[in-house]
XYZ file of C-alpha atoms in Angstrom:
134
model
C -195.324 85.165 -134.233
C -196.127 83.879 -137.703
C -198.148 80.816 -138.628
C -194.904 79.206 -139.792
C -193.720 79.023 -136.185
C -196.765 77.034 -135.013
C -195.330 73.540 -135.786
C -192.115 74.435 -133.931
C -193.939 75.789 -130.890
C -196.483 72.937 -130.838
C -193.722 70.338 -131.065
C -191.806 72.070 -128.275
C -194.874 72.201 -126.040
C -195.589 68.497 -126.625
C -192.069 67.583 -125.523
C -192.247 69.862 -122.473
C -195.579 68.356 -121.393
C -194.280 64.836 -122.052
C -191.237 65.244 -119.808
C -192.902 66.685 -116.684
C -193.992 63.389 -115.107
C -190.721 61.700 -116.018
C -188.650 64.446 -114.398
C -190.870 64.369 -111.307
C -190.577 60.582 -110.917
C -187.461 59.218 -112.629
C -187.641 55.927 -110.707
C -191.104 55.158 -112.124
C -189.911 56.195 -115.582
C -186.913 53.896 -115.120
C -189.321 51.008 -114.571
C -191.007 51.837 -117.877
C -187.640 52.010 -119.659
C -186.726 48.627 -118.136
C -190.005 47.080 -119.327
C -189.036 47.791 -122.934
C -186.312 45.123 -122.544
C -184.020 46.996 -124.912
C -181.277 48.328 -122.639
C -178.949 46.488 -120.277
C -179.912 47.096 -116.626
C -176.887 49.309 -116.032
C -178.154 51.862 -118.595
C -181.812 51.986 -117.509
C -181.547 54.600 -114.760
C -179.043 56.866 -116.568
C -181.476 56.948 -119.511
C -184.425 57.490 -117.148
C -182.708 60.532 -115.662
C -181.204 61.956 -118.882
C -183.924 61.498 -121.513
C -186.659 63.640 -119.852
C -184.240 66.535 -119.381
C -183.158 66.244 -123.016
C -186.835 66.385 -123.980
C -187.326 69.454 -121.783
C -184.296 71.337 -123.113
C -185.173 70.596 -126.747
C -188.823 71.530 -126.177
C -187.872 74.776 -124.446
C -185.430 75.674 -127.224
C -188.150 75.167 -129.826
C -190.722 77.209 -127.886
C -188.207 80.025 -127.350
C -186.978 79.905 -130.955
C -183.359 79.385 -129.916
C -181.041 76.845 -131.585
C -184.066 75.476 -133.402
C -182.085 73.450 -135.936
C -180.201 71.597 -133.203
C -183.348 71.059 -131.127
C -185.270 69.853 -134.175
C -182.475 67.458 -135.119
C -182.373 66.008 -131.591
C -186.151 65.671 -131.413
C -186.191 64.021 -134.832
C -183.549 61.551 -133.645
C -185.569 60.836 -130.478
C -188.767 60.309 -132.468
C -187.056 57.917 -134.893
C -185.626 56.028 -131.901
C -189.034 55.918 -130.178
C -190.665 54.593 -133.358
C -187.953 51.938 -133.747
C -188.232 50.790 -130.118
C -192.045 50.733 -130.202
C -191.978 48.831 -133.501
C -189.489 46.308 -132.096
C -191.709 45.661 -129.083
C -194.794 45.468 -131.265
C -193.017 42.867 -133.413
C -191.908 40.909 -130.307
C -195.420 41.059 -128.828
C -194.290 42.987 -125.765
C -197.041 45.398 -124.720
C -195.679 47.995 -122.332
C -196.701 51.397 -121.094
C -195.063 53.713 -123.587
C -194.089 56.239 -120.927
C -194.757 59.046 -123.355
C -196.953 61.188 -121.107
C -197.318 59.056 -117.979
C -195.081 57.100 -115.632
C -197.890 54.711 -114.669
C -196.525 51.249 -115.531
C -199.994 49.703 -115.344
C -201.169 51.842 -118.268
C -200.908 49.826 -121.474
C -200.848 51.997 -124.541
C -201.992 51.200 -128.032
C -198.588 50.705 -129.622
C -199.828 51.258 -133.182
C -201.515 54.549 -132.258
C -198.404 55.612 -130.353
C -196.293 54.953 -133.451
C -198.779 56.905 -135.597
C -198.634 59.805 -133.114
C -194.834 59.802 -133.276
C -194.964 59.856 -137.083
C -197.283 62.888 -136.898
C -194.771 64.533 -134.562
C -192.076 63.760 -137.145
C -194.136 65.745 -139.658
C -194.186 68.632 -137.176
C -190.397 68.306 -136.858
C -190.061 68.423 -140.647
C -192.280 71.529 -140.796
C -190.309 73.102 -137.963
C -187.093 72.551 -139.905
C -188.656 73.680 -143.173
C -189.907 76.956 -141.682
C -186.896 77.598 -139.449
C -185.547 81.064 -139.020
C -182.895 81.990 -141.564
């Protein structure tokens, strides 16, 4: 393992850790997704079931060094989406639990810090892509 693989592995581990609680309790995660007030009700539970598994698969691919370009592209898309949704709620004054690492709906996160964290993860995604295997 070279130092160039550290951003890829770190990013993968973050996404694996982030999805564990959501996979274990998709109903609670669905409540968090609903609180964002972005999706129609009919899409809340499909997203609550699908998104954590997408996070897990992408994270595992990055950790294992398999299909890293695809996994990095998907994670980058998710991070951009997360930043957009968080920014929209910040603009609308809706303070919700981000659901990033917890399915506790009573936990209110610092939206600005969550956005900053996602931007840092975007840097890791860029480094992962930059130092991908040839």
